[in-house]
PDB file of C-alpha atoms and ligand atoms in Angstrom:
ATOM      1  CA  MET A   1     278.375  23.308  71.104  1.00 58.00           C
ATOM      2  CA  LYS A   2     280.350  20.208  72.123  1.00 67.00           C
ATOM      3  CA  GLY A   3     281.353  17.715  69.393  1.00 79.00           C
ATOM      4  CA  LYS A   4     279.295  14.700  68.350  1.00 82.00           C
ATOM      5  CA  PRO A   5     278.613  12.448  71.335  1.00 88.00           C
ATOM      6  CA  GLU A   6     279.549   8.802  70.681  1.00 89.00           C
ATOM      7  CA  LYS A   7     275.915   7.712  70.993  1.00 93.00           C
ATOM      8  CA  LEU A   8     272.709   9.674  71.033  1.00 94.00           C
ATOM      9  CA  ILE A   9     270.628   6.862  72.440  1.00 96.00           C
ATOM     10  CA  VAL A  10     271.970   4.833  75.381  1.00 95.00           C
ATOM     11  CA  LYS A  11     269.961   1.857  76.701  1.00 94.00           C
ATOM     12  CA  GLY A  12     266.787   3.082  75.114  1.00 93.00           C
ATOM     13  CA  LYS A  13     267.059   6.609  76.499  1.00 96.00           C
ATOM     14  CA  ARG A  14     268.058   9.841  74.800  1.00 97.00           C
ATOM     15  CA  LEU A  15     270.808  12.269  76.096  1.00 96.00           C
ATOM     16  CA  ASP A  16     268.191  14.391  77.879  1.00 96.00           C
ATOM     17  CA  GLY A  17     266.662  11.271  79.534  1.00 97.00           C
ATOM     18  CA  ARG A  18     263.525  11.140  77.256  1.00 98.00           C
ATOM     19  CA  LYS A  19     262.086   7.944  75.839  1.00 98.00           C
ATOM     20  CA  LEU A  20     262.218   7.642  72.082  1.00 98.00           C
ATOM     21  CA  ASP A  21     258.612   8.731  71.677  1.00 98.00           C
ATOM     22  CA  GLU A  22     258.510  11.383  74.293  1.00 98.00           C
ATOM     23  CA  LEU A  23     258.016  15.139  73.699  1.00 98.00           C
ATOM     24  CA  ARG A  24     260.048  17.742  75.638  1.00 98.00           C
ATOM     25  CA  PRO A  25     258.200  19.504  78.434  1.00 98.00           C
ATOM     26  CA  VAL A  26     255.782  22.162  77.078  1.00 98.00           C
ATOM     27  CA  LYS A  27     254.704  25.444  78.799  1.00 98.00           C
ATOM     28  CA  ILE A  28     252.002  27.598  77.309  1.00 98.00           C
ATOM     29  CA  GLU A  29     250.783  31.130  78.242  1.00 98.00           C
ATOM     30  CA  ILE A  30     248.040  32.707  76.159  1.00 98.00           C
ATOM     31  CA  GLY A  31     247.306  36.470  75.989  1.00 98.00           C
ATOM     32  CA  VAL A  32     250.633  37.897  77.158  1.00 98.00           C
ATOM     33  CA  LEU A  33     251.008  40.968  74.909  1.00 98.00           C
ATOM     34  CA  LYS A  34     248.691  43.927  75.670  1.00 97.00           C
ATOM     35  CA  ARG A  35     249.048  45.556  72.212  1.00 97.00           C
ATOM     36  CA  ALA A  36     248.555  42.544  70.014  1.00 98.00           C
ATOM     37  CA  ASP A  37     245.010  41.223  69.133  1.00 98.00           C
ATOM     38  CA  GLY A  38     246.158  37.790  70.161  1.00 98.00           C
ATOM     39  CA  SER A  39     249.319  36.354  71.597  1.00 98.00           C
ATOM     40  CA  CYS A  40     250.983  33.260  73.002  1.00 98.00           C
ATOM     41  CA  TYR A  41     254.271  32.461  74.704  1.00 98.00           C
ATOM     42  CA  LEU A  42     255.391  28.951  74.446  1.00 98.00           C
ATOM     43  CA  GLU A  43     258.280  26.741  75.591  1.00 98.00           C
ATOM     44  CA  ILE A  44     259.107  23.315  74.447  1.00 98.00           C
ATOM     45  CA  GLY A  45     262.185  22.078  76.079  1.00 98.00           C
ATOM     46  CA  ASN A  46     264.846  24.858  75.600  1.00 98.00           C
ATOM     47  CA  ASN A  47     262.917  26.541  72.858  1.00 98.00           C
ATOM     48  CA  LYS A  48     261.292  29.821  73.826  1.00 98.00           C
ATOM     49  CA  VAL A  49     258.959  31.536  71.377  1.00 99.00           C
ATOM     50  CA  MET A  50     256.488  34.407  71.281  1.00 98.00           C
ATOM     51  CA  ALA A  51     253.669  34.662  68.755  1.00 98.00           C
ATOM     52  CA  ALA A  52     251.637  37.895  68.140  1.00 98.00           C
ATOM     53  CA  VAL A  53     248.602  38.197  65.904  1.00 98.00           C
ATOM     54  CA  TYR A  54     247.227  41.479  64.576  1.00 98.00           C
ATOM     55  CA  GLY A  55     244.027  41.608  62.604  1.00 93.00           C
ATOM     56  CA  PRO A  56     241.868  41.367  60.841  1.00 96.00           C
ATOM     57  CA  ARG A  57     243.090  44.778  59.742  1.00 96.00           C
ATOM     58  CA  GLU A  58     243.518  46.974  56.705  1.00 92.00           C
ATOM     59  CA  VAL A  59     245.946  45.769  54.198  1.00 94.00           C
ATOM     60  CA  HIS A  60     249.083  47.822  53.350  1.00 86.00           C
ATOM     61  CA  PRO A  61     250.210  47.956  50.576  1.00 89.00           C
ATOM     62  CA  ARG A  62     246.725  48.108  49.086  1.00 91.00           C
ATOM     63  CA  HIS A  63     247.594  46.270  45.799  1.00 95.00           C
ATOM     64  CA  VAL A  64     248.075  42.966  47.768  1.00 95.00           C
ATOM     65  CA  GLN A  65     244.504  43.148  49.010  1.00 96.00           C
ATOM     66  CA  GLU A  66     242.016  40.281  47.982  1.00 96.00           C
ATOM     67  CA  ALA A  67     238.515  41.441  47.144  1.00 95.00           C
ATOM     68  CA  THR A  68     236.685  38.361  48.585  1.00 96.00           C
ATOM     69  CA  ARG A  69     238.842  37.152  51.450  1.00 97.00           C
ATOM     70  CA  ALA A  70     241.538  38.037  53.942  1.00 97.00           C
ATOM     71  CA  ILE A  71     245.236  37.443  53.245  1.00 97.00           C
ATOM     72  CA  VAL A  72     247.354  35.723  55.860  1.00 97.00           C
ATOM     73  CA  ARG A  73     250.937  36.941  56.438  1.00 97.00           C
ATOM     74  CA  TYR A  74     253.423  35.144  58.643  1.00 98.00           C
ATOM     75  CA  ARG A  75     256.877  36.404  59.754  1.00 98.00           C
ATOM     76  CA  TYR A  76     259.249  33.996  61.510  1.00 98.00           C
ATOM     77  CA  ASN A  77     262.274  35.729  63.103  1.00 98.00           C
ATOM     78  CA  MET A  78     265.155  34.427  65.064  1.00 98.00           C
ATOM     79  CA  ALA A  79     266.535  36.899  67.649  1.00 97.00           C
ATOM     80  CA  SER A  80     270.238  37.274  67.279  1.00 97.00           C
ATOM     81  CA  PHE A  81     270.597  36.092  71.021  1.00 97.00           C
ATOM     82  CA  SER A  82     268.543  33.001  70.441  1.00 97.00           C
ATOM     83  CA  VAL A  83     271.407  30.777  69.338  1.00 96.00           C
ATOM     84  CA  GLU A  84     274.903  29.866  70.587  1.00 92.00           C
ATOM     85  CA  ASP A  85     276.818  32.007  68.119  1.00 91.00           C
ATOM     86  CA  ARG A  86     275.147  35.333  67.636  1.00 91.00           C
ATOM     87  CA  LYS A  87     272.882  35.198  64.587  1.00 91.00           C
ATOM     88  CA  ARG A  88     273.054  38.107  62.089  1.00 93.00           C
ATOM     89  CA  PRO A  89     269.883  40.052  62.610  1.00 94.00           C
ATOM     90  CA  GLY A  90     267.289  40.287  59.818  1.00 93.00           C
ATOM     91  CA  PRO A  91     265.711  37.937  57.356  1.00 94.00           C
ATOM     92  CA  ASP A  92     267.792  35.312  55.518  1.00 96.00           C
ATOM     93  CA  ARG A  93     266.987  32.417  53.261  1.00 97.00           C
ATOM     94  CA  ARG A  94     266.094  30.102  56.170  1.00 97.00           C
ATOM     95  CA  SER A  95     263.642  32.493  57.809  1.00 98.00           C
ATOM     96  CA  ILE A  96     261.993  33.336  54.473  1.00 98.00           C
ATOM     97  CA  GLU A  97     261.467  29.664  53.762  1.00 98.00           C
ATOM     98  CA  ILE A  98     260.178  28.906  57.351  1.00 98.00           C
ATOM     99  CA  SER A  99     257.808  32.079  57.164  1.00 98.00           C
ATOM    100  CA  LYS A 100     256.382  30.602  53.863  1.00 98.00           C
ATOM    101  CA  VAL A 101     255.788  27.081  54.899  1.00 98.00           C
ATOM    102  CA  SER A 102     254.410  28.156  58.175  1.00 98.00           C
ATOM    103  CA  ARG A 103     251.919  30.617  56.498  1.00 98.00           C
ATOM    104  CA  GLU A 104     250.904  27.717  54.277  1.00 98.00           C
ATOM    105  CA  SER A 105     250.222  25.501  57.227  1.00 98.00           C
ATOM    106  CA  PHE A 106     247.579  28.021  58.390  1.00 96.00           C
ATOM    107  CA  GLU A 107     246.133  29.154  55.008  1.00 92.00           C
ATOM    108  CA  PRO A 108     243.634  26.275  54.622  1.00 92.00           C
ATOM    109  CA  MET A 109     242.521  26.605  58.308  1.00 95.00           C
ATOM    110  CA  VAL A 110     241.823  30.300  58.686  1.00 96.00           C
ATOM    111  CA  ILE A 111     238.289  31.081  57.372  1.00 97.00           C
ATOM    112  CA  LYS A 112     239.465  33.992  55.208  1.00 96.00           C
ATOM    113  CA  GLU A 113     236.110  34.605  53.531  1.00 96.00           C
ATOM    114  CA  CYS A 114     234.906  36.238  56.796  1.00 95.00           C
ATOM    115  CA  PHE A 115     237.174  39.281  56.227  1.00 96.00           C
ATOM    116  CA  PRO A 116     237.352  40.507  52.580  1.00 96.00           C
ATOM    117  CA  LYS A 117     240.136  43.005  51.809  1.00 96.00           C
ATOM    118  CA  ALA A 118     241.676  42.441  55.262  1.00 97.00           C
ATOM    119  CA  ALA A 119     245.001  40.990  56.533  1.00 97.00           C
ATOM    120  CA  VAL A 120     245.724  38.647  59.347  1.00 97.00           C
ATOM    121  CA  ASP A 121     249.319  39.179  60.410  1.00 98.00           C
ATOM    122  CA  ILE A 122     251.281  36.660  62.407  1.00 98.00           C
ATOM    123  CA  PHE A 123     254.530  37.357  63.955  1.00 98.00           C
ATOM    124  CA  VAL A 124     256.730  34.723  65.560  1.00 98.00           C
ATOM    125  CA  GLU A 125     259.917  35.669  67.379  1.00 98.00           C
ATOM    126  CA  ILE A 126     262.287  32.904  68.440  1.00 98.00           C
ATOM    127  CA  LEU A 127     263.861  34.036  71.708  1.00 98.00           C
ATOM    128  CA  GLN A 128     265.819  30.829  72.436  1.00 98.00           C
ATOM    129  CA  ALA A 129     266.366  28.094  69.877  1.00 98.00           C
ATOM    130  CA  ASP A 130     267.160  24.404  70.435  1.00 98.00           C
ATOM    131  CA  ALA A 131     265.845  22.688  67.208  1.00 98.00           C
ATOM    132  CA  GLY A 132     262.115  22.488  66.433  1.00 98.00           C
ATOM    133  CA  THR A 133     261.635  26.289  66.351  1.00 98.00           C
ATOM    134  CA  ARG A 134     259.404  26.247  63.262  1.00 98.00           C
ATOM    135  CA  THR A 135     257.075  23.687  64.828  1.00 98.00           C
ATOM    136  CA  ALA A 136     257.068  25.590  68.272  1.00 98.00           C
ATOM    137  CA  GLY A 137     256.285  28.833  66.339  1.00 98.00           C
ATOM    138  CA  ILE A 138     253.403  27.233  64.569  1.00 98.00           C
ATOM    139  CA  ASN A 139     251.922  25.845  67.877  1.00 98.00           C
ATOM    140  CA  ALA A 140     252.201  29.295  69.512  1.00 98.00           C
ATOM    141  CA  ALA A 141     250.764  31.063  66.361  1.00 98.00           C
ATOM    142  CA  SER A 142     247.748  28.776  66.392  1.00 98.00           C
ATOM    143  CA  LEU A 143     246.948  29.787  69.944  1.00 98.00           C
ATOM    144  CA  ALA A 144     247.641  33.420  69.214  1.00 98.00           C
ATOM    145  CA  LEU A 145     245.094  33.244  66.330  1.00 98.00           C
ATOM    146  CA  ALA A 146     242.516  31.704  68.628  1.00 98.00           C
ATOM    147  CA  ASP A 147     243.290  34.336  71.307  1.00 98.00           C
ATOM    148  CA  ALA A 148     242.671  37.016  68.565  1.00 98.00           C
ATOM    149  CA  GLY A 149     239.276  35.486  67.890  1.00 97.00           C
ATOM    150  CA  ILE A 150     240.213  34.662  64.236  1.00 97.00           C
ATOM    151  CA  PRO A 151     237.657  32.043  62.941  1.00 97.00           C
ATOM    152  CA  MET A 152     239.403  28.759  62.105  1.00 97.00           C
ATOM    153  CA  ARG A 153     238.376  25.308  60.972  1.00 95.00           C
ATOM    154  CA  GLY A 154     240.559  23.844  63.672  1.00 96.00           C
ATOM    155  CA  LEU A 155     243.752  24.400  65.733  1.00 97.00           C
ATOM    156  CA  VAL A 156     246.987  23.647  63.941  1.00 98.00           C
ATOM    157  CA  SER A 157     249.432  21.547  65.899  1.00 98.00           C
ATOM    158  CA  SER A 158     252.948  20.866  64.893  1.00 98.00           C
ATOM    159  CA  CYS A 159     255.865  18.519  65.806  1.00 98.00           C
ATOM    160  CA  ALA A 160     258.846  16.772  64.268  1.00 98.00           C
ATOM    161  CA  ALA A 161     259.996  13.282  64.160  1.00 98.00           C
ATOM    162  CA  GLY A 162     263.649  12.349  63.447  1.00 98.00           C
ATOM    163  CA  LYS A 163     266.071   9.524  63.014  1.00 98.00           C
ATOM    164  CA  VAL A 164     269.164   9.077  65.292  1.00 97.00           C
ATOM    165  CA  ASP A 165     271.375   6.070  65.673  1.00 96.00           C
ATOM    166  CA  GLY A 166     269.106   4.367  63.236  1.00 96.00           C
ATOM    167  CA  GLN A 167     266.038   4.778  65.444  1.00 97.00           C
ATOM    168  CA  ILE A 168     262.954   6.875  64.905  1.00 98.00           C
ATOM    169  CA  ILE A 169     262.420   9.589  67.679  1.00 98.00           C
ATOM    170  CA  LEU A 170     259.889  12.166  68.596  1.00 98.00           C
ATOM    171  CA  ASP A 171     260.683  15.901  68.814  1.00 98.00           C
ATOM    172  CA  PRO A 172     264.513  16.017  68.153  1.00 98.00           C
ATOM    173  CA  MET A 173     266.438  18.502  70.264  1.00 98.00           C
ATOM    174  CA  LYS A 174     269.603  20.280  69.019  1.00 97.00           C
ATOM    175  CA  GLU A 175     272.169  17.587  69.328  1.00 96.00           C
ATOM    176  CA  GLU A 176     269.803  15.090  67.650  1.00 97.00           C
ATOM    177  CA  ASP A 177     268.964  17.496  64.904  1.00 97.00           C
ATOM    178  CA  ASN A 178     272.712  18.275  64.293  1.00 95.00           C
ATOM    179  CA  TYR A 179     274.051  14.741  64.458  1.00 95.00           C
ATOM    180  CA  GLY A 180     270.983  12.790  63.524  1.00 96.00           C
ATOM    181  CA  GLU A 181     270.293  11.143  60.163  1.00 97.00           C
ATOM    182  CA  ALA A 182     266.871  12.725  59.360  1.00 98.00           C
ATOM    183  CA  ASP A 183     264.330  15.198  60.578  1.00 97.00           C
ATOM    184  CA  MET A 184     260.684  15.541  59.489  1.00 98.00           C
ATOM    185  CA  PRO A 185     258.512  18.449  60.791  1.00 98.00           C
ATOM    186  CA  ILE A 186     254.803  18.269  60.174  1.00 98.00           C
ATOM    187  CA  ALA A 187     251.771  20.438  61.117  1.00 98.00           C
ATOM    188  CA  MET A 188     248.212  19.206  61.098  1.00 98.00           C
ATOM    189  CA  VAL A 189     244.688  19.755  62.223  1.00 96.00           C
ATOM    190  CA  ALA A 190     243.314  16.663  63.991  1.00 87.00           C
ATOM    191  CA  PRO A 191     242.508  13.916  63.187  1.00 86.00           C
ATOM    192  CA  ASP A 192     244.586  13.940  59.949  1.00 84.00           C
ATOM    193  CA  ASN A 193     244.480  17.095  57.930  1.00 94.00           C
ATOM    194  CA  VAL A 194     248.258  17.558  57.354  1.00 97.00           C
ATOM    195  CA  THR A 195     249.157  21.120  56.301  1.00 97.00           C
ATOM    196  CA  LEU A 196     252.932  20.942  56.466  1.00 98.00           C
ATOM    197  CA  LEU A 197     255.402  18.118  55.732  1.00 98.00           C
ATOM    198  CA  GLN A 198     259.051  18.717  55.224  1.00 98.00           C
ATOM    199  CA  MET A 199     261.918  16.337  55.333  1.00 97.00           C
ATOM    200  CA  ASP A 200     265.589  16.739  55.695  1.00 96.00           C
ATOM    201  CA  GLY A 201     268.030  13.705  55.500  1.00 97.00           C
ATOM    202  CA  HIS A 202     267.146  10.090  54.545  1.00 95.00           C
ATOM    203  CA  PHE A 203     264.370   7.725  55.615  1.00 97.00           C
ATOM    204  CA  THR A 204     263.663   4.334  54.057  1.00 97.00           C
ATOM    205  CA  LYS A 205     260.030   3.970  53.075  1.00 97.00           C
ATOM    206  CA  ASP A 206     259.287   2.054  56.305  1.00 98.00           C
ATOM    207  CA  GLU A 207     261.048   4.565  58.402  1.00 98.00           C
ATOM    208  CA  PHE A 208     259.137   7.354  56.709  1.00 98.00           C
ATOM    209  CA  LYS A 209     255.810   5.720  57.603  1.00 98.00           C
ATOM    210  CA  GLN A 210     256.944   5.138  61.229  1.00 98.00           C
ATOM    211  CA  ALA A 211     258.229   8.722  61.555  1.00 98.00           C
ATOM    212  CA  PHE A 212     255.138  10.170  60.069  1.00 98.00           C
ATOM    213  CA  GLU A 213     252.773   8.189  62.431  1.00 98.00           C
ATOM    214  CA  LEU A 214     255.044   9.198  65.422  1.00 98.00           C
ATOM    215  CA  ALA A 215     254.899  12.877  64.447  1.00 98.00           C
ATOM    216  CA  LYS A 216     251.126  12.663  64.162  1.00 98.00           C
ATOM    217  CA  LYS A 217     251.010  11.173  67.645  1.00 97.00           C
ATOM    218  CA  GLY A 218     253.186  14.112  68.887  1.00 98.00           C
ATOM    219  CA  CYS A 219     250.756  16.547  67.182  1.00 98.00           C
ATOM    220  CA  ALA A 220     247.852  14.939  68.939  1.00 97.00           C
ATOM    221  CA  GLN A 221     249.570  15.362  72.296  1.00 98.00           C
ATOM    222  CA  ILE A 222     250.252  19.010  71.499  1.00 98.00           C
ATOM    223  CA  TYR A 223     246.701  19.555  70.370  1.00 97.00           C
ATOM    224  CA  GLU A 224     245.474  18.424  73.760  1.00 97.00           C
ATOM    225  CA  MET A 225     247.930  20.772  75.501  1.00 98.00           C
ATOM    226  CA  GLN A 226     246.747  23.592  73.287  1.00 98.00           C
ATOM    227  CA  ARG A 227     243.128  22.794  74.048  1.00 97.00           C
ATOM    228  CA  GLN A 228     243.759  22.685  77.771  1.00 98.00           C
ATOM    229  CA  ALA A 229     245.575  26.070  77.661  1.00 98.00           C
ATOM    230  CA  LEU A 230     242.616  27.640  75.854  1.00 98.00           C
ATOM    231  CA  ILE A 231     240.194  26.221  78.330  1.00 97.00           C
ATOM    232  CA  ALA A 232     242.272  27.335  81.273  1.00 97.00           C
ATOM    233  CA  LYS A 233     242.288  30.931  79.740  1.00 96.00           C
ATOM    234  CA  TYR A 234     238.676  31.084  78.418  1.00 95.00           C
ATOM    235  CA  GLY A 235     236.748  28.214  79.952  1.00 90.00           C
ATOM    236  CA  ALA A 236     235.194  25.382  78.153  1.00 76.00           C
ATOM    237  CA  GLU A 237     232.425  27.674  76.743  1.00 65.00           C
ATOM    238  CA  GLY A 238     234.874  29.994  75.297  1.00 56.00           C
ATOM    239  CA  LYS A 239     234.132  32.823  77.729  1.00 51.00           C
ATOM    240  CA  GLN A 240     236.730  34.502  79.956  1.00 51.00           C
TER     241      GLN A 240
HETATM  242  P1  ADP B 301     264.085  24.194  63.419  1.00 90.48           P
HETATM  243  O1  ADP B 301     264.501  25.160  64.438  1.00 90.48           O
HETATM  244  O2  ADP B 301     262.658  24.414  62.914  1.00 90.48           O
HETATM  245  O3  ADP B 301     264.383  22.763  63.699  1.00 90.48           O
HETATM  246  P2  ADP B 301     266.427  24.077  61.610  1.00 90.48           P
HETATM  247  O4  ADP B 301     266.401  22.555  61.397  1.00 90.48           O
HETATM  248  O5  ADP B 301     266.711  24.888  60.421  1.00 90.48           O
HETATM  249  O6  ADP B 301     264.944  24.594  62.063  1.00 90.48           O
HETATM  250  O7  ADP B 301     267.361  24.486  62.751  1.00 90.48           O
HETATM  251  C1  ADP B 301     267.628  23.636  63.838  1.00 90.48           C
HETATM  252  C2  ADP B 301     268.290  24.464  64.899  1.00 90.48           C
HETATM  253  O8  ADP B 301     269.598  24.903  64.471  1.00 90.48           O
HETATM  254  C3  ADP B 301     267.574  25.687  65.397  1.00 90.48           C
HETATM  255  O9  ADP B 301     266.526  25.469  66.275  1.00 90.48           O
HETATM  256  C4  ADP B 301     268.719  26.459  65.987  1.00 90.48           C
HETATM  257  O10 ADP B 301     268.968  25.950  67.324  1.00 90.48           O
HETATM  258  C5  ADP B 301     269.882  26.152  65.171  1.00 90.48           C
HETATM  259  N1  ADP B 301     270.117  27.223  64.160  1.00 90.48           N
HETATM  260  C6  ADP B 301     269.341  27.451  63.041  1.00 90.48           C
HETATM  261  N2  ADP B 301     269.850  28.483  62.367  1.00 90.48           N
HETATM  262  C7  ADP B 301     270.882  28.925  63.072  1.00 90.48           C
HETATM  263  C8  ADP B 301     271.801  30.067  62.892  1.00 90.48           C
HETATM  264  N3  ADP B 301     271.711  30.926  61.843  1.00 90.48           N
HETATM  265  N4  ADP B 301     272.884  30.173  63.727  1.00 90.48           N
HETATM  266  C9  ADP B 301     272.973  29.310  64.758  1.00 90.48           C
HETATM  267  N5  ADP B 301     272.104  28.267  64.962  1.00 90.48           N
HETATM  268  C10 ADP B 301     271.073  28.074  64.221  1.00 90.48           C
END
């Protein structure tokens, strides 16, 4: 990657031409994997991610079973070819953390009581990374869960806000993530059921409020795209 650009915002526009409150272009395809119960391929800017859902299915190992409800498991994995310098394959501290917080962003939303002793397994593979992979993975996983017919209280939508050159921006890309001052990914179910909130860097109290509101607006836009993608696949009545 090139060194730090002198400015990340020039005349109110970002390096990729976006306005401060603009998301990167999103592309969604639901039901792309034949062998998964539900799946979704999603792009946001230069991020490319695949989510696959298996379940509800029998739990292995048995001792992690819960008698009255299903367990939800989530594995976030970054392909070694997804980043500029080859990433060492396999889990690391970062992917373990992202898997944990992503799973927690779904736990209150999946109606687990429907499937006692079962597991719902979510696998997210990052094929190409450009900052915002955890949020892209959550958006894809949400649609893969819906595609698998897992009952949920709502669709989880996720997006980050950040701070660069002292200004609050929506959906930071790699340069903004690397050289920016702060980053705040959130996940939520509309209208304001927040299931994930992380923060890296420093916001003042007012900046925090502004970033949080902007991230919520981003989630609302993503929710609309998720809804449209489901309607395109299944129709407004939920039938194919
Ligand atoms: P997120 O992808 O959710 O924004 P991070 O803030 O941890 O999560 O990472 C920001 C970006 O940094 C990633 O999207 C990816 O482009 C890059 N990155 C993360 N981990 C690695 C790694 N091990 N090697 C190279 N690049 C990485």
